[in-house]
CSV table of C-alpha atoms (C1' of nucleotides) in Angstrom, one decimal:
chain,number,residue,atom,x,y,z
A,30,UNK,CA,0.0,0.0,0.0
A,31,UNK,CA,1.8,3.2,-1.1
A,32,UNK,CA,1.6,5.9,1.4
A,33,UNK,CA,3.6,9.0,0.0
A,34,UNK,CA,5.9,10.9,2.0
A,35,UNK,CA,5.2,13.9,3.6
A,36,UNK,CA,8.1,15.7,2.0
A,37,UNK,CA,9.0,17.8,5.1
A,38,UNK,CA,12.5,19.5,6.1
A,39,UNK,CA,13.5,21.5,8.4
A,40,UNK,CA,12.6,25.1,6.7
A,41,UNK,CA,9.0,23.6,6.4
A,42,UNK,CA,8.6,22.5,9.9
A,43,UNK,CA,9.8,25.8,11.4
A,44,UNK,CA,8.0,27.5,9.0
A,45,UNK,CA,4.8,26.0,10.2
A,46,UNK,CA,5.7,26.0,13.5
A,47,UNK,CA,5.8,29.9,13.5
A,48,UNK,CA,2.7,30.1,12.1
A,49,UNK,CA,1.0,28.2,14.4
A,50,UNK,CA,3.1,29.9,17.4
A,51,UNK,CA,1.2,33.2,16.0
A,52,UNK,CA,-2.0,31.3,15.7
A,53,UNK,CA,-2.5,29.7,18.9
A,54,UNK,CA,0.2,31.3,20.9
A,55,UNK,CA,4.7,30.7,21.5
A,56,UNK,CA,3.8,29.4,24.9
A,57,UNK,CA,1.1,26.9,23.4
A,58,UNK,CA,3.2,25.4,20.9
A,59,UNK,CA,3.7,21.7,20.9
A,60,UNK,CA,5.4,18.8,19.0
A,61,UNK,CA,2.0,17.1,18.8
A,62,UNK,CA,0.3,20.2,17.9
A,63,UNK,CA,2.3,20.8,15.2
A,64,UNK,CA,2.7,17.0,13.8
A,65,UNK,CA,-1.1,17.2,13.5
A,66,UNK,CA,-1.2,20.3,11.4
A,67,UNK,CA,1.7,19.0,9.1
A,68,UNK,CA,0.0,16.0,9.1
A,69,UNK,CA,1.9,13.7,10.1
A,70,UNK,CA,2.6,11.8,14.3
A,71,UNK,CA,4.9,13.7,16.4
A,72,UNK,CA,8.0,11.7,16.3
A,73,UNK,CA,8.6,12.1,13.0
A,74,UNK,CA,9.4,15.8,13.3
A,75,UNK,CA,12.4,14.4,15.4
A,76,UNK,CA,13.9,13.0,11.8
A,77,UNK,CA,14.3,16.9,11.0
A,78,UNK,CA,15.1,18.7,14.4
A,79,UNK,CA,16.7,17.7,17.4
A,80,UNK,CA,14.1,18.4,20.2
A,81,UNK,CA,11.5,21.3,21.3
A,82,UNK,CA,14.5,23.8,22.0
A,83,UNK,CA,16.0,22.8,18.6
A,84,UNK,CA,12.5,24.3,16.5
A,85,UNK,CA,12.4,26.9,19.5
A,86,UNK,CA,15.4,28.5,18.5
A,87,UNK,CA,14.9,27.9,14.6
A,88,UNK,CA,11.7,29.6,14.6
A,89,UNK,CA,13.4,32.7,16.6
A,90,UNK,CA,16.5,32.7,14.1
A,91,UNK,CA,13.6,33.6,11.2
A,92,UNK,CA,12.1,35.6,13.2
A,93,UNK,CA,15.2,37.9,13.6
A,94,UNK,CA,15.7,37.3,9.7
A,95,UNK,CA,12.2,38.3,9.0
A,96,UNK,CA,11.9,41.7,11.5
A,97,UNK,CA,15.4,42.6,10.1
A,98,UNK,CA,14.1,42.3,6.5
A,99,UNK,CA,10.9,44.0,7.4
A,100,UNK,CA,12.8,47.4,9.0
A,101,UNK,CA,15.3,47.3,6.4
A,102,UNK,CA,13.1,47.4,3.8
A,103,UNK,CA,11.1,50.4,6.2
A,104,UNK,CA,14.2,52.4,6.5
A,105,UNK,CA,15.1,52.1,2.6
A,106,UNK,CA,16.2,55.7,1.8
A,107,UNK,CA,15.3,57.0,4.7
A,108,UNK,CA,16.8,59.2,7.4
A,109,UNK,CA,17.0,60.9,10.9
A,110,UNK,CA,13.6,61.0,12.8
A,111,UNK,CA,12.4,59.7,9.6
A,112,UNK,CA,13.8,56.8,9.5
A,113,UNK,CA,13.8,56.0,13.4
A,114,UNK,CA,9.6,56.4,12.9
A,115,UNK,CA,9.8,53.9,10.3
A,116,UNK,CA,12.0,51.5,11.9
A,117,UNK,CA,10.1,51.7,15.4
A,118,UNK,CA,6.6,51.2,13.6
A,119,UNK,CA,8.0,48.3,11.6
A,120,UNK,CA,8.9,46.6,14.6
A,121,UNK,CA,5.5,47.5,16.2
A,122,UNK,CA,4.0,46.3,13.6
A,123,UNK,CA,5.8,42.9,13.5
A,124,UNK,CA,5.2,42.4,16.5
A,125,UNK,CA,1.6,42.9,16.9
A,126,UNK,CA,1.1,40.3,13.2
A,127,UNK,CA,3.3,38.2,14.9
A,128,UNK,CA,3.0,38.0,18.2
A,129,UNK,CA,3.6,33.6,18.2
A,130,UNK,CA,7.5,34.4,16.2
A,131,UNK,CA,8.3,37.5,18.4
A,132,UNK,CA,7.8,35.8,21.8
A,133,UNK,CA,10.2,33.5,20.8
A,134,UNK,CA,12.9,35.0,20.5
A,135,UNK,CA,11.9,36.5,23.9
A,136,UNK,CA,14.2,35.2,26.4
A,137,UNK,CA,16.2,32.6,24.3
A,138,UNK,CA,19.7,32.3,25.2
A,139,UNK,CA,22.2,32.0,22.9
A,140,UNK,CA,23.6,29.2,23.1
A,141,UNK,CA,27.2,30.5,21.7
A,142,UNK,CA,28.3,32.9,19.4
A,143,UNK,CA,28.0,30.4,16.6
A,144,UNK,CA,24.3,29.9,17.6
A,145,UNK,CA,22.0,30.5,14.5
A,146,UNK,CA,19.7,32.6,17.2
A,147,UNK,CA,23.0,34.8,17.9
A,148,UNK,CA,23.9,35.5,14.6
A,149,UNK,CA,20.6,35.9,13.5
A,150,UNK,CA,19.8,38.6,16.6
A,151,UNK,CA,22.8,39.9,15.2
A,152,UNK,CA,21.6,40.5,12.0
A,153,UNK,CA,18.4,42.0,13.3
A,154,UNK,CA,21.2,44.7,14.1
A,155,UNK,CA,21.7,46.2,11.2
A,156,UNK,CA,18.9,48.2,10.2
A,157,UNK,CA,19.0,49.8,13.4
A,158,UNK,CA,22.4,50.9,13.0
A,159,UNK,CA,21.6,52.4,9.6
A,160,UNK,CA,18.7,54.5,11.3
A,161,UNK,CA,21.8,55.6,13.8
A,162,UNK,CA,24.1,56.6,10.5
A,163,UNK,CA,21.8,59.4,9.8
A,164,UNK,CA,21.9,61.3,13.7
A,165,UNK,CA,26.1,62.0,13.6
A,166,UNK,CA,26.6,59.6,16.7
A,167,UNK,CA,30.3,59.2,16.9
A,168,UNK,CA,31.6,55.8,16.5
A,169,UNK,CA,32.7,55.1,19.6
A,170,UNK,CA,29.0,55.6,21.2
A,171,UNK,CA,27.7,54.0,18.6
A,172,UNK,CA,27.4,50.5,21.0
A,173,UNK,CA,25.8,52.3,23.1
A,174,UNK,CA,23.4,54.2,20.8
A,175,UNK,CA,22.5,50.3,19.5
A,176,UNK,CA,21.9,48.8,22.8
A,177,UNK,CA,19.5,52.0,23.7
A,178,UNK,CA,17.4,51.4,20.1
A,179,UNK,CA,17.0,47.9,20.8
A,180,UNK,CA,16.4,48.4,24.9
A,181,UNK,CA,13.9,50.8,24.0
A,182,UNK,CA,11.7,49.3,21.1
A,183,UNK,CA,11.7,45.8,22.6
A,184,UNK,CA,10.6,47.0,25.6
A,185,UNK,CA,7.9,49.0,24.1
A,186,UNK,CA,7.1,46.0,22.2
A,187,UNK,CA,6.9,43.3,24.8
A,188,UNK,CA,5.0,45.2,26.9
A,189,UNK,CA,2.6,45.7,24.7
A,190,UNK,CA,2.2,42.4,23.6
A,191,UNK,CA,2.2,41.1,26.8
A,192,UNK,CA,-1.0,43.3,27.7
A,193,UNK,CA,1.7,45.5,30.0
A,194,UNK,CA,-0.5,48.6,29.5
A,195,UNK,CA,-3.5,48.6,31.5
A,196,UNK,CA,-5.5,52.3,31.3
A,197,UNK,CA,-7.1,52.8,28.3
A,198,UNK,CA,-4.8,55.8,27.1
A,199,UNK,CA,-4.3,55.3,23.4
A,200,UNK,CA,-1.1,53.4,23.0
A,201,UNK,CA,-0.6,54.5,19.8
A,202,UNK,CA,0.2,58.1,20.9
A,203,UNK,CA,2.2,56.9,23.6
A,204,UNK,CA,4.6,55.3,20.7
A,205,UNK,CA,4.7,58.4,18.8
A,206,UNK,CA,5.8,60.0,22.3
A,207,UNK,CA,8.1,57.7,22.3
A,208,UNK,CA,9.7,57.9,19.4
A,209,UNK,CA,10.5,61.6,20.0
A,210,UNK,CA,11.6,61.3,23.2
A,211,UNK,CA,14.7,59.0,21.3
A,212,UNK,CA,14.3,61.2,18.5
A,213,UNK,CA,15.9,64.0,21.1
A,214,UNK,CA,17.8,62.2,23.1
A,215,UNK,CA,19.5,61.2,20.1
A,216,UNK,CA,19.9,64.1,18.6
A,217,UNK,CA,21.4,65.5,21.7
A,218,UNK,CA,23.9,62.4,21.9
A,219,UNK,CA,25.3,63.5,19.0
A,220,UNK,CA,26.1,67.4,19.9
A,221,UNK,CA,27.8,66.1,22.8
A,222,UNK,CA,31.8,66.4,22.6
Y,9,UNK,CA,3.4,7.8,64.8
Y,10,UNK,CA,3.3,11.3,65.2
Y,11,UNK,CA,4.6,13.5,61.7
Y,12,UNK,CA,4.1,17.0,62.7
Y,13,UNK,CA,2.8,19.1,59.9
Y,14,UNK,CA,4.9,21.1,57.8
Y,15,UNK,CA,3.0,24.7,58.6
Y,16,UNK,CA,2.8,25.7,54.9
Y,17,UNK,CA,1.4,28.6,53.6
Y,18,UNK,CA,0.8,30.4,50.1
Y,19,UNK,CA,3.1,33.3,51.3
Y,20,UNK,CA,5.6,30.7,52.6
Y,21,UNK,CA,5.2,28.3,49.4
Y,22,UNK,CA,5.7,31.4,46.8
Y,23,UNK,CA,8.9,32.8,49.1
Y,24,UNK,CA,10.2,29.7,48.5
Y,25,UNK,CA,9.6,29.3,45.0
Y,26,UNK,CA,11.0,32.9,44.2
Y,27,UNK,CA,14.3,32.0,45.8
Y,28,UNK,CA,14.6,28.5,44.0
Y,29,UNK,CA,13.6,30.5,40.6
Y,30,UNK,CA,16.9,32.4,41.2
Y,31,UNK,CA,19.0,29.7,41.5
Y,32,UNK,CA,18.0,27.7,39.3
Y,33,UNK,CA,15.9,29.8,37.0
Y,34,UNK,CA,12.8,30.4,35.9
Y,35,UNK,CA,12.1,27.9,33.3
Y,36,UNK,CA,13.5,25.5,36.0
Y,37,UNK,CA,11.0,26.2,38.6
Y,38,UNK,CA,8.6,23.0,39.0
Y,39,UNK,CA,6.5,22.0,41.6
Y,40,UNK,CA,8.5,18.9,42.2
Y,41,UNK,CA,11.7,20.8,42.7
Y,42,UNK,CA,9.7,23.4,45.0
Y,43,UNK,CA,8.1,20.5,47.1
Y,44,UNK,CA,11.5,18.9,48.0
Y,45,UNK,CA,13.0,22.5,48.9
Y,46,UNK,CA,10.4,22.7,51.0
Y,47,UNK,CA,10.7,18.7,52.5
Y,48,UNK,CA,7.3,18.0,51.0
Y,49,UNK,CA,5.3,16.0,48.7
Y,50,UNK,CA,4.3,17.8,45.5
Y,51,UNK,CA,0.6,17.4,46.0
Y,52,UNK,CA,0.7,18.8,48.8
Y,53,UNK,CA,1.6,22.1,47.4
Y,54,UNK,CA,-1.7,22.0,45.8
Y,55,UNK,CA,-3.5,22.2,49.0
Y,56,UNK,CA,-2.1,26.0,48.9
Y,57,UNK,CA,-1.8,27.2,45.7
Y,58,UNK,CA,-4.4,26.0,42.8
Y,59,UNK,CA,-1.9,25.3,40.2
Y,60,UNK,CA,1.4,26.1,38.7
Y,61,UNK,CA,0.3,29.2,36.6
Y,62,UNK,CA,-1.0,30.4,40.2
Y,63,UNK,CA,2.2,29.6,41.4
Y,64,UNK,CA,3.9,32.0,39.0
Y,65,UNK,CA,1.2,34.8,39.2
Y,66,UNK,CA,2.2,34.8,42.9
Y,67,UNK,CA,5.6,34.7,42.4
Y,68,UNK,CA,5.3,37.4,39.9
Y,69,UNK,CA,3.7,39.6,42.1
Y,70,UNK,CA,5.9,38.9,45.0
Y,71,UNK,CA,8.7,40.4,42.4
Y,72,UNK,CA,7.0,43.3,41.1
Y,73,UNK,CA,6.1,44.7,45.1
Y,74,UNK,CA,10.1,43.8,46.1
Y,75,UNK,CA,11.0,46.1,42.7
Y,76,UNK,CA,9.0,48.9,44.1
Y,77,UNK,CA,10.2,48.0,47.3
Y,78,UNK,CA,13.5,48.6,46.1
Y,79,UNK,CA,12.9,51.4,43.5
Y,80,UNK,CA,10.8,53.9,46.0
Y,81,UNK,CA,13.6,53.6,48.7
Y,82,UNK,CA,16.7,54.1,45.9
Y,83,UNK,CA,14.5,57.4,44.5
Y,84,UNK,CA,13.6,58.6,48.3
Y,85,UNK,CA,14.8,62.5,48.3
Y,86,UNK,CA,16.1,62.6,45.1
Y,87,UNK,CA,15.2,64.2,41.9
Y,88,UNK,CA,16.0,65.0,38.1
Y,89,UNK,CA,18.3,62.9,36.5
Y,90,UNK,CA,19.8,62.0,39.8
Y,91,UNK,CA,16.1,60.2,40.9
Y,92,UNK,CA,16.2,58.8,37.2
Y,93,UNK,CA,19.9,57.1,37.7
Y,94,UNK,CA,18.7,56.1,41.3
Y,95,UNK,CA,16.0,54.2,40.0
Y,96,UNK,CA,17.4,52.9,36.8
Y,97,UNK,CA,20.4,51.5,38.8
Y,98,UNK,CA,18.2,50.2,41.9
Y,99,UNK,CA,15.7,48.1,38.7
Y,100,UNK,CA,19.1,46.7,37.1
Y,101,UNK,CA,20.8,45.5,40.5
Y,102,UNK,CA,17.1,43.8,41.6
Y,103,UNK,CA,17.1,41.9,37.9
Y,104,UNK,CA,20.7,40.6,38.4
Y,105,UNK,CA,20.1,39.8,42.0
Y,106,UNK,CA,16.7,38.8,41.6
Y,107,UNK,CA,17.2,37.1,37.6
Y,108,UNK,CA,13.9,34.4,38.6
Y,109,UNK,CA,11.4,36.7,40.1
Y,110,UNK,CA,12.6,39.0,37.1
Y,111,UNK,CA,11.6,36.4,34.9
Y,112,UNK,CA,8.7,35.6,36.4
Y,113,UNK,CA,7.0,39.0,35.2
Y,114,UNK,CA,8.2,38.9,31.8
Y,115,UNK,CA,5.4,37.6,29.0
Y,116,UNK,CA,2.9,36.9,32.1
Y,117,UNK,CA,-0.2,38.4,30.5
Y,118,UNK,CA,-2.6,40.2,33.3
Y,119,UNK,CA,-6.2,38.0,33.5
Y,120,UNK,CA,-7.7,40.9,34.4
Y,121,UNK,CA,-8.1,44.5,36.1
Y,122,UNK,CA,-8.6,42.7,39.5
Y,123,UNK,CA,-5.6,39.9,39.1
Y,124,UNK,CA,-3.3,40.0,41.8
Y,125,UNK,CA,-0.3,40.7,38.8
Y,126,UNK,CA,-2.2,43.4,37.8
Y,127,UNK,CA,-2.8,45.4,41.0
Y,128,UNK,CA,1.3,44.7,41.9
Y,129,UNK,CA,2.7,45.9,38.4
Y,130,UNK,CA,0.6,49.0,38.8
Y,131,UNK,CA,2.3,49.3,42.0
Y,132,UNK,CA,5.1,49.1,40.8
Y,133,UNK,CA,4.8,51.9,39.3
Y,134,UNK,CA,4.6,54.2,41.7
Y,135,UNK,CA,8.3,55.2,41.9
Y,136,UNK,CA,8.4,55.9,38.4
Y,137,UNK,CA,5.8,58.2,38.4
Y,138,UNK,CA,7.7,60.1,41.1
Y,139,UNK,CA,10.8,60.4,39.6
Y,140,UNK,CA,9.0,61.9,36.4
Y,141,UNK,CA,7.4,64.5,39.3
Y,142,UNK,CA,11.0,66.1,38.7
Y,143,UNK,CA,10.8,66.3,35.1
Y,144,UNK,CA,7.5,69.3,35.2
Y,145,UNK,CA,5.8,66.8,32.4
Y,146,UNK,CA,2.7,68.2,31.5
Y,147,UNK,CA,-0.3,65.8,33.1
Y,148,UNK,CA,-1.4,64.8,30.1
Y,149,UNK,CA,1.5,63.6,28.8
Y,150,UNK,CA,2.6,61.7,32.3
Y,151,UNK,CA,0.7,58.3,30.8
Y,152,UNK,CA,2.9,58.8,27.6
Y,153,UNK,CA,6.2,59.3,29.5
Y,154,UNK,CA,5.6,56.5,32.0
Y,155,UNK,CA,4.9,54.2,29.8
Y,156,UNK,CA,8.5,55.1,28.0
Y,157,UNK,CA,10.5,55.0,31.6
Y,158,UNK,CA,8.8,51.3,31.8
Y,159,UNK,CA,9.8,50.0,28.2
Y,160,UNK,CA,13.5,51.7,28.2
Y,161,UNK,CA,14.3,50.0,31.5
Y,162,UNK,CA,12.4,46.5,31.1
Y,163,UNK,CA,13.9,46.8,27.5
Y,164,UNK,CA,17.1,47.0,29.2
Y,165,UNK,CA,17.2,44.8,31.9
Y,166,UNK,CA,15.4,42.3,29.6
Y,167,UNK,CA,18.3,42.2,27.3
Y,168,UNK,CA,20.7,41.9,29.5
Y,169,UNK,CA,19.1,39.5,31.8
Y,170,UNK,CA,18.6,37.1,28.2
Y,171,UNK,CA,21.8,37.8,27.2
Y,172,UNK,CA,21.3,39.8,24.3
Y,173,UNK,CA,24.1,42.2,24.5
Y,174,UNK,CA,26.8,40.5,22.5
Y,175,UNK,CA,30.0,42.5,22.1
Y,176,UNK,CA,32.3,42.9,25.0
Y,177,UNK,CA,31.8,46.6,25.1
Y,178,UNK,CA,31.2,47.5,28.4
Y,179,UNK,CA,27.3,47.1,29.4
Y,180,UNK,CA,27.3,49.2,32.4
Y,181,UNK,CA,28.6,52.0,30.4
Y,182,UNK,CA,25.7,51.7,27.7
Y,183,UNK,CA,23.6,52.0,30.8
Y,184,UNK,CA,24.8,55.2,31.7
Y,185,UNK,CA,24.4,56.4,28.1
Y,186,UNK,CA,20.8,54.8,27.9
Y,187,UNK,CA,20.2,57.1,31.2
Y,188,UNK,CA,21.5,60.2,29.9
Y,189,UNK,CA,19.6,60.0,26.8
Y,190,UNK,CA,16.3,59.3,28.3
Y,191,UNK,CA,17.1,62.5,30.9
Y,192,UNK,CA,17.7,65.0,28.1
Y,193,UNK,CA,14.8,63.4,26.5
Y,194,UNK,CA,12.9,63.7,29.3
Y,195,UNK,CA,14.1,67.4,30.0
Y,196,UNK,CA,12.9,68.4,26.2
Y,197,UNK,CA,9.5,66.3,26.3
Y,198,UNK,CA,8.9,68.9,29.9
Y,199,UNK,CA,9.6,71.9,27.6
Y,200,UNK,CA,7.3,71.7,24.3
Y,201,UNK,CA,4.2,73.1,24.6
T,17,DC,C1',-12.5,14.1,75.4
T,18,DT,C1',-14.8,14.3,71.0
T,19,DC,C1',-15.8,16.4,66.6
T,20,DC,C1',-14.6,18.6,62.5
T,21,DT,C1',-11.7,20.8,59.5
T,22,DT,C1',-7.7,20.6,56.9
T,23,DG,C1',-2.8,19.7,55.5
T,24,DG,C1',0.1,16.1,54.0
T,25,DC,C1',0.5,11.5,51.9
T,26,DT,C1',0.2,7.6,48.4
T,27,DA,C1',-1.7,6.0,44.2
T,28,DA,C1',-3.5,6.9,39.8
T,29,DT,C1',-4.3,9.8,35.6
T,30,DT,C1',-3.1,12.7,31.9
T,31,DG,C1',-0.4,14.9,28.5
T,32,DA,C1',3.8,16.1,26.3
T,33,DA,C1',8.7,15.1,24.9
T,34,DT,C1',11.5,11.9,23.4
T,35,DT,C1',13.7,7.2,22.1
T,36,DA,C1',13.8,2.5,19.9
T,37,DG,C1',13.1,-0.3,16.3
T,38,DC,C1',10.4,-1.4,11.9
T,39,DT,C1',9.2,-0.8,7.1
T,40,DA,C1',8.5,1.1,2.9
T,41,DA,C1',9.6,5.1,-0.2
T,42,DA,C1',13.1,7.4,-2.7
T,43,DA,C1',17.3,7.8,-4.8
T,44,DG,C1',21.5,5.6,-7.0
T,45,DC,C1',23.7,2.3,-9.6
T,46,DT,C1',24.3,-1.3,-13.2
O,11,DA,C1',14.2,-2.9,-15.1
O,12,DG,C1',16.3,-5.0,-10.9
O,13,DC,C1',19.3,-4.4,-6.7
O,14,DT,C1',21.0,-1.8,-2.8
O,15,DT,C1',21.2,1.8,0.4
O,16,DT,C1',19.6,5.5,2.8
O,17,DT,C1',16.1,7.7,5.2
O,18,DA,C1',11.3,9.6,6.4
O,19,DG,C1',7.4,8.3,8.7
O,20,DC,C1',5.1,5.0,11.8
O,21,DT,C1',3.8,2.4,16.2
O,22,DA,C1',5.1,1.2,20.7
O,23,DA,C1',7.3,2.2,24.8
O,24,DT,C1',9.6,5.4,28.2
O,25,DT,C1',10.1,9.3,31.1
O,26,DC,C1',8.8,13.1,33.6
O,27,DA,C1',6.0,16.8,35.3
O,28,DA,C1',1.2,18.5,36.5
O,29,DT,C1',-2.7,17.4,38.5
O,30,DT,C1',-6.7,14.7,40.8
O,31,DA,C1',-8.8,11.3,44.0
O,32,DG,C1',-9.3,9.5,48.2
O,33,DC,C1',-7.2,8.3,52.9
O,34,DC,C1',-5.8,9.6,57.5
O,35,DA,C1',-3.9,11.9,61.3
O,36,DA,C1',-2.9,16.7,63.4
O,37,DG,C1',-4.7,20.4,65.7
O,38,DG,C1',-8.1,23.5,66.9
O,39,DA,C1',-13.2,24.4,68.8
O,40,DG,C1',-16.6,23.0,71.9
DNA sequence: CTCCTTGGCTAATTGAATTAGCTAAAAGCT
DNA sequence: AGCTTTTAGCTAATTCAATTAGCCAAGGAG
């Protein structure tokens, strides 16, 4: 009796797997779960990746791909406040389409600096550091300019997704407010000696 | 044969739990673990707390009163940038101190207005509200700039508490930047209009 | 001293991750 | 086409943590 094969790799599991993390939620994600809506009985997924943590991080390592291509192609030709709008409601809006992919790269780990989930966060870099190009930082604060985009805009972002805001005030406008507030701040780091 | 009782309590149970979550972390925490740190059976834990999600929600809001705890007595009498340092320094030492009740509060989504988690995060956020009190933010804006204090820092300490900070550059120094770019942020935001 | 509530225990259930070992589907080779 | 080898998916079995059921004695109330 021929029963065809299911065809699956890893890309393809991790790919569904961050789908369904966004569906159902990061935290409800399970081998079982997932076998069902490929299709197929959970240890089979264990021909492709090593264990839960294995997909865990996978799906986090295109998450970072995916946000970084998403504010790179937001920033494209863009510059100053500009740019850090665009960058900041490209995360936002990540974010809130996939909640399921963000969380999980929410407190992951790396394992090493040759962990896909390191270089990939690394890569999630470098839009952010274009936006920085266009406020005159100077170099050697540039680190620290980095570390303060991503402190900030995470933060924004995972409290929001997490439901962190409780009054009613429009969190929208509270964004905006943000984003000047860096806007400023940044613009100010850059006077400085 | 007479086995005298253990005298457990919710308060007791969650104490303990919290200080085990620090050592061994978070994601480590189960009620096993917690049972035999406290020379118990884990059923019996349930006679106390309803579940393991309880469990967590308790811990959770143990953490979030110890943080204001912590972050009203480092702001006591101080004001400007200098209540701003105090309490961004006294919310960083409580998350490397305190790296399992911080972990605790992070993607714990409130169940609603009247949730214990709730009520304590709100607390929590008490301190911050004072040390914007220094800044002559107009009321209207206050929601805006407290929800910005709360995502800079929990951006920050989230980072670092995961990890995310990858080059060797010097993290406490990007602190001090972040800090100094929030106050003249801050100090412009309490000028327009 | 007796009654009643309640905290702790053992035994049993459930659910998810993971491993072992089997078989047939694909892919290569001649 | 036939033969061999690799490998993807399956079923069965294991492990481990959460949770529930039901028993019993400890400790307080009268």
């Amino acid at each position: 009796m021929s029963v065809p094969r299911a065809g699956l790799d890893a890309a393809t599991i991790t790919a569904a797997g961050a789908a369904l993390a966004d569906e159902i939620g990061f935290t409800e994600l399970t081998m079982g779960k997932l076998a069902e809506r490929l299709g197929v009985r959970s240890p089979s997924l264990y021909k492709h990746v090593a264990s839960q943590d294995d997909l865990n991080r996978r799906i986090a390592a295109l998450a970072y791909a995916e946000m970084a291509d998403a504010l790179g192609a937001a920033t494209q030709g863009r510059a100053g406040r500009d740019a850090l709008a665009a960058a900041a409601h490209a995360l936002r809006d990540f974010v809130v389409t996939h909640p399921g992919r963000y969380a999980s790269t929410v407190g992951l780990t790396p394992t090493g600096p040759d962990d896909p989930v390191a270089t990939a966060s690394l890569r999630g870099l470098g839009p952010f550091e274009a936006v920085l190009r266009g406020y005159d930082i100077p170099p050697e604060k540039m680190t620290h300019a980095l570390r303060a985009l991503r402190s900030t805009f995470h933060g924004f972002a995972n409290l929001e997704a997490t439901n962190g805001f409780q009054w009613s005030t429009d969190v929208g406008e509270s964004f905006e407010w943000l984003i000047d507030l860096i806007d400023h701040g940044l613009r100010h780091a850059a006077g400085r000696e």
